[in-house]
XYZ file of C-alpha atoms in Angstrom:
362
model
C 13.796 14.380 15.546
C 10.083 13.951 16.288
C 9.493 17.617 15.503
C 11.224 17.209 12.138
C 9.122 14.153 11.334
C 5.939 16.029 12.249
C 6.909 18.911 9.995
C 7.749 16.408 7.272
C 4.314 14.816 7.585
C 2.608 18.209 7.404
C 4.625 19.140 4.318
C 3.927 15.751 2.767
C 0.178 16.133 3.356
C 0.225 19.589 1.759
C 2.157 18.286 -1.231
C -0.228 15.350 -1.662
C -3.238 17.656 -1.567
C -1.651 20.010 -4.099
C -0.644 17.122 -6.355
C -4.152 15.648 -6.337
C -5.574 19.066 -7.174
C -3.123 19.395 -10.065
C -3.830 15.899 -11.426
C -7.599 16.241 -11.166
C -7.395 19.456 -13.148
C -5.903 17.455 -16.000
C -9.008 15.292 -16.345
C -12.630 15.532 -15.099
C -13.330 13.343 -12.092
C -16.161 11.478 -13.824
C -13.968 10.635 -16.808
C -11.119 9.655 -14.533
C -13.328 7.250 -12.573
C -14.592 5.697 -15.787
C -11.045 5.141 -17.050
C -9.850 3.712 -13.742
C -12.622 1.104 -13.849
C -11.019 -0.343 -16.973
C -7.815 -1.140 -15.046
C -7.457 -4.901 -14.606
C -7.078 -5.646 -10.886
C -4.604 -8.503 -11.376
C -2.062 -6.005 -12.659
C -2.541 -3.850 -9.576
C -1.666 -6.959 -7.561
C 1.353 -7.480 -9.824
C 2.483 -3.924 -9.116
C 2.099 -4.441 -5.363
C 4.087 -7.671 -5.672
C 6.856 -5.759 -7.434
C 6.944 -3.296 -4.546
C 7.260 -6.134 -2.035
C 10.173 -7.345 -4.138
C 11.672 -3.835 -3.994
C 11.565 -3.718 -0.205
C 12.514 -7.382 0.127
C 15.682 -7.038 -1.947
C 17.013 -4.327 0.346
C 16.181 -6.512 3.332
C 18.138 -9.378 1.774
C 21.099 -7.032 1.233
C 21.014 -6.131 4.930
C 20.823 -9.781 5.928
C 23.858 -10.618 3.782
C 25.958 -7.703 5.050
C 25.054 -8.067 8.709
C 25.627 -11.816 8.453
C 29.178 -11.191 7.213
C 29.640 -8.845 10.166
C 28.621 -11.571 12.610
C 24.939 -10.739 13.170
C 22.713 -13.653 12.146
C 19.435 -11.750 12.189
C 16.258 -13.389 10.862
C 15.008 -12.101 7.520
C 11.828 -10.697 9.083
C 13.963 -8.319 11.188
C 15.777 -7.059 8.111
C 12.449 -6.689 6.332
C 11.225 -4.554 9.215
C 14.290 -2.291 8.892
C 13.593 -1.863 5.180
C 9.978 -0.865 5.775
C 11.136 1.599 8.429
C 13.576 3.075 5.925
C 10.857 3.357 3.280
C 8.488 5.156 5.631
C 10.921 7.600 7.214
C 12.614 8.338 3.883
C 9.205 9.117 2.402
C 8.329 11.734 5.016
C 11.710 13.501 5.155
C 13.096 15.823 2.465
C 15.589 14.113 0.125
C 15.040 10.854 2.053
C 17.548 11.958 4.686
C 15.873 10.335 7.679
C 15.567 6.744 6.522
C 19.078 5.470 7.192
C 19.480 6.889 10.717
C 16.104 5.378 11.645
C 17.169 1.980 10.319
C 20.452 2.134 12.237
C 18.545 3.051 15.378
C 16.271 0.017 15.204
C 19.205 -2.231 14.311
C 20.947 -1.037 17.453
C 17.887 -2.013 19.454
C 18.376 -5.567 18.171
C 21.983 -5.643 19.342
C 23.717 -4.525 16.148
C 26.435 -1.986 17.049
C 25.922 1.418 15.491
C 29.204 1.080 13.596
C 28.007 -2.114 11.927
C 24.553 -0.688 11.206
C 26.157 2.376 9.670
C 28.476 0.180 7.607
C 25.506 -1.845 6.389
C 23.643 1.240 5.226
C 26.777 2.683 3.643
C 27.341 -0.406 1.481
C 23.672 -0.453 0.476
C 23.859 3.258 -0.397
C 26.962 2.781 -2.560
C 25.326 -0.057 -4.509
C 21.981 1.745 -4.785
C 23.471 4.970 -6.105
C 25.795 3.161 -8.514
C 23.036 1.031 -10.031
C 20.590 3.968 -10.109
C 23.027 6.056 -12.116
C 23.990 3.229 -14.495
C 20.321 2.348 -15.053
C 19.448 5.952 -15.885
C 22.549 6.360 -18.051
C 21.595 3.298 -20.107
C 18.051 4.642 -20.506
C 19.366 8.080 -21.478
C 21.638 6.645 -24.167
C 19.290 3.970 -25.530
C 15.923 5.761 -25.350
C 16.234 9.114 -27.144
C 12.458 9.330 -27.607
C 11.922 9.201 -23.847
C 14.685 11.736 -23.334
C 12.931 14.081 -25.751
C 9.582 13.575 -24.026
C 11.009 14.937 -20.774
C 11.394 18.375 -22.336
C 13.796 21.194 -21.553
C 12.823 21.925 -17.952
C 12.874 18.293 -16.900
C 16.059 17.847 -18.884
C 17.695 20.372 -16.572
C 16.364 18.460 -13.565
C 17.791 15.272 -15.066
C 21.162 16.980 -15.482
C 21.010 18.208 -11.879
C 20.011 14.795 -10.531
C 22.724 13.087 -12.547
C 25.375 15.544 -11.350
C 24.359 15.053 -7.705
C 24.413 11.279 -8.133
C 27.861 11.331 -9.768
C 29.328 13.542 -7.036
C 27.846 11.445 -4.217
C 28.834 8.113 -5.737
C 32.332 9.245 -6.702
C 32.834 10.711 -3.238
C 31.730 7.549 -1.494
C 33.866 5.303 -3.692
C 36.857 7.605 -3.198
C 36.476 7.464 0.572
C 36.349 3.674 0.372
C 39.190 2.968 -2.040
C 41.209 6.230 -2.248
C 41.235 7.444 1.366
C 44.370 9.586 0.999
C 43.141 11.821 -1.841
C 39.655 11.864 -0.315
C 41.022 13.088 3.009
C 43.008 15.851 1.309
C 40.010 16.920 -0.769
C 37.549 16.998 2.130
C 40.121 18.744 4.310
C 40.561 21.404 1.641
C 36.797 21.857 1.360
C 36.517 22.323 5.125
C 39.295 24.924 5.039
C 37.516 26.737 2.218
C 34.245 26.560 4.153
C 35.909 28.127 7.181
C 37.347 30.963 5.098
C 34.025 31.864 3.472
C 32.089 31.478 6.713
C 30.082 28.346 5.841
C 31.772 26.185 8.484
C 31.471 27.491 12.035
C 32.807 24.598 14.103
C 35.882 23.456 12.260
C 37.109 20.883 14.788
C 33.692 19.267 15.091
C 33.339 19.020 11.312
C 36.830 17.552 10.911
C 36.190 14.999 13.654
C 32.943 13.989 11.970
C 34.690 13.608 8.617
C 37.354 11.433 10.216
C 34.680 9.150 11.648
C 33.110 8.905 8.221
C 36.465 8.093 6.652
C 36.981 5.336 9.183
C 33.565 3.874 8.371
C 34.308 3.901 4.643
C 37.692 2.234 5.172
C 35.936 -0.473 7.166
C 33.471 -0.866 4.301
C 36.282 -1.345 1.813
C 37.956 -3.851 4.156
C 34.671 -5.752 4.465
C 34.365 -6.006 0.690
C 37.982 -7.136 0.284
C 37.498 -9.814 2.913
C 34.269 -10.983 1.232
C 34.926 -10.793 -2.501
C 31.605 -12.404 -3.395
C 29.612 -9.846 -1.403
C 29.821 -6.892 -3.790
C 28.570 -8.769 -6.906
C 25.701 -10.209 -4.839
C 24.745 -6.747 -3.539
C 24.903 -5.188 -7.003
C 22.752 -7.980 -8.458
C 20.168 -7.629 -5.683
C 20.135 -3.851 -6.144
C 19.617 -4.288 -9.878
C 16.655 -6.591 -9.193
C 15.366 -4.132 -6.585
C 15.387 -1.183 -8.978
C 14.025 -3.244 -11.858
C 11.054 -4.180 -9.679
C 10.477 -0.526 -8.807
C 10.836 0.728 -12.368
C 8.577 -2.052 -13.688
C 5.533 -0.831 -11.725
C 4.456 1.598 -14.498
C 4.790 -1.267 -16.978
C 2.373 -3.344 -14.895
C -0.029 -0.388 -15.078
C 0.575 -0.181 -18.838
C -0.443 -3.822 -19.232
C -3.329 -3.326 -16.812
C -4.899 -0.776 -19.135
C -4.736 -3.314 -21.960
C -1.961 -1.512 -23.804
C 0.686 -3.340 -25.805
C 3.564 -2.370 -28.064
C 6.067 -0.842 -25.660
C 8.785 -3.056 -24.189
C 9.527 -3.391 -20.495
C 12.882 -1.632 -20.832
C 11.282 1.370 -22.519
C 8.765 2.013 -19.742
C 11.210 1.054 -16.976
C 13.847 3.272 -18.574
C 11.439 6.210 -18.568
C 10.829 5.626 -14.862
C 14.581 5.429 -14.240
C 15.041 8.855 -15.826
C 12.129 10.309 -13.864
C 13.563 8.913 -10.639
C 16.998 10.373 -11.313
C 15.522 13.761 -12.271
C 13.460 14.232 -9.100
C 15.279 12.053 -6.567
C 17.609 14.789 -5.318
C 14.931 17.432 -4.836
C 14.339 18.395 -1.179
C 10.729 17.183 -1.167
C 9.306 14.355 0.969
C 8.812 11.419 -1.381
C 9.418 13.796 -4.331
C 5.642 14.320 -4.161
C 4.470 16.656 -6.894
C 7.725 16.628 -8.827
C 7.548 12.871 -9.479
C 3.976 13.092 -10.760
C 4.734 16.104 -12.946
C 7.795 14.472 -14.484
C 5.932 11.200 -15.032
C 3.138 12.986 -16.916
C 5.702 14.098 -19.490
C 7.690 10.875 -19.674
C 4.758 8.454 -19.811
C 2.636 10.417 -22.288
C 4.770 8.715 -24.924
C 3.335 5.318 -23.923
C -0.117 6.043 -22.501
C -1.236 8.948 -24.663
C -3.046 12.070 -23.420
C -6.241 10.236 -22.447
C -4.621 7.667 -20.169
C -1.464 9.310 -18.872
C -3.075 11.011 -15.854
C -4.884 7.882 -14.640
C -1.735 5.851 -15.302
C 0.412 8.169 -13.201
C -2.139 8.122 -10.377
C -2.332 4.322 -10.340
C 1.442 3.929 -10.662
C 2.195 6.311 -7.807
C -0.651 4.865 -5.800
C 0.996 1.458 -6.017
C 4.651 2.412 -5.689
C 4.422 5.225 -3.152
C 1.124 6.008 -1.432
C -0.012 2.454 -0.664
C 3.415 1.477 0.603
C 3.667 4.698 2.576
C 0.614 3.566 4.542
C 1.813 -0.030 4.817
C 5.335 0.929 5.866
C 3.911 3.396 8.394
C 1.909 0.603 10.028
C 4.908 -1.737 10.039
C 7.125 1.017 11.473
C 4.596 1.475 14.269
C 4.677 -2.278 14.965
C 8.487 -2.290 14.989
C 8.528 0.685 17.357
C 6.016 -0.900 19.749
C 8.002 -4.141 19.760
C 11.186 -2.225 20.576
C 9.505 -0.272 23.364
C 8.397 -3.524 24.997
C 11.939 -4.852 25.148
C 14.721 -3.722 27.427
C 17.187 -1.450 25.624
C 20.435 -2.951 24.420
C 23.747 -1.413 23.452
C 24.136 1.564 21.153
C 20.677 3.052 21.709
C 21.660 6.281 19.954
C 23.631 5.496 16.802
C 25.242 8.252 14.770
C 23.744 9.505 11.573
C 24.200 7.305 8.532
C 27.299 7.977 6.449
C 25.528 8.582 3.193
C 22.125 9.575 1.925
C 20.137 6.899 0.167
C 17.968 8.531 -2.544
C 14.962 6.109 -2.364
C 11.760 7.056 -3.368
C 12.581 5.550 -3.609
C 15.067 5.106 -2.902
C 11.822 6.162 -2.045
C 12.222 9.739 -2.908
C 11.748 9.044 -6.563
C 9.174 6.331 -6.665
C 6.632 6.600 -9.403
């Protein structure tokens, strides 16, 4: 695990260096510095506040779910888990490491791995559902933004949308249609064995059965707490709105007017969906490239590069540093305490595509 994280950090550093080189080629450094000085600092603070709201909404989701499961954890603990998820998701390809890390630190606070996994599964279902619906609304209602993405990014958008639909439909099927889901996954395993993709059939089937059990427990939790799902969906909507509104804060910070919040946030939603499934830590490089196309419609050629740099600086790079420091604090605090039950929880049941969520922050 540590070796994977180290490799992820090295890859992330290389991607950041390459992205900066690419962005600085778009505009001379002296001109860029002059433009950045015109950015009003209060809107940078607004953008940072939106990012705190983004992380805080996920923490509130965890507090609600874990509370229903009998774990009355203080909000600061849940906030720590969310920062851990942000950091680890940002340094692992496709944000695959965030959820297992969160479950691990939950287990250190006495939350059984099964309950931690259930918590992350419910958050993932809500996150993916709202992400797709947000992007779908933007795709249908903002044809000018859709056109600005161009053909190549349009294909990425199609790919990201297809991945999101398959993941979300699969997760919902496992929760509410376990019989058909079991038959489908069983058939896929059989096919994988026949073509040589699956080497350890029994191990894979046992893992799938554990996942099915976790999803059934998730569905049972929602049925027993009918008010929980609407609350989670509302919090996730607020969470993503805060994330997608960061470029709008930058837009206002440059003194621009005319575009509505939904237009800029919708463009960010499409960018996030297009690059969120790419196997890149934090979608670094891809997110900036896609944003240059999408936001040129609002910022124009002179301001789009500085706008993308400020937007990503707020929504990804600054919070990468902050979440890394908080993760270190959480880890030190855990090391100082005696270990409790479930020190090695299983991997999370579903991938959470965070830029951000973190994988597609911009």
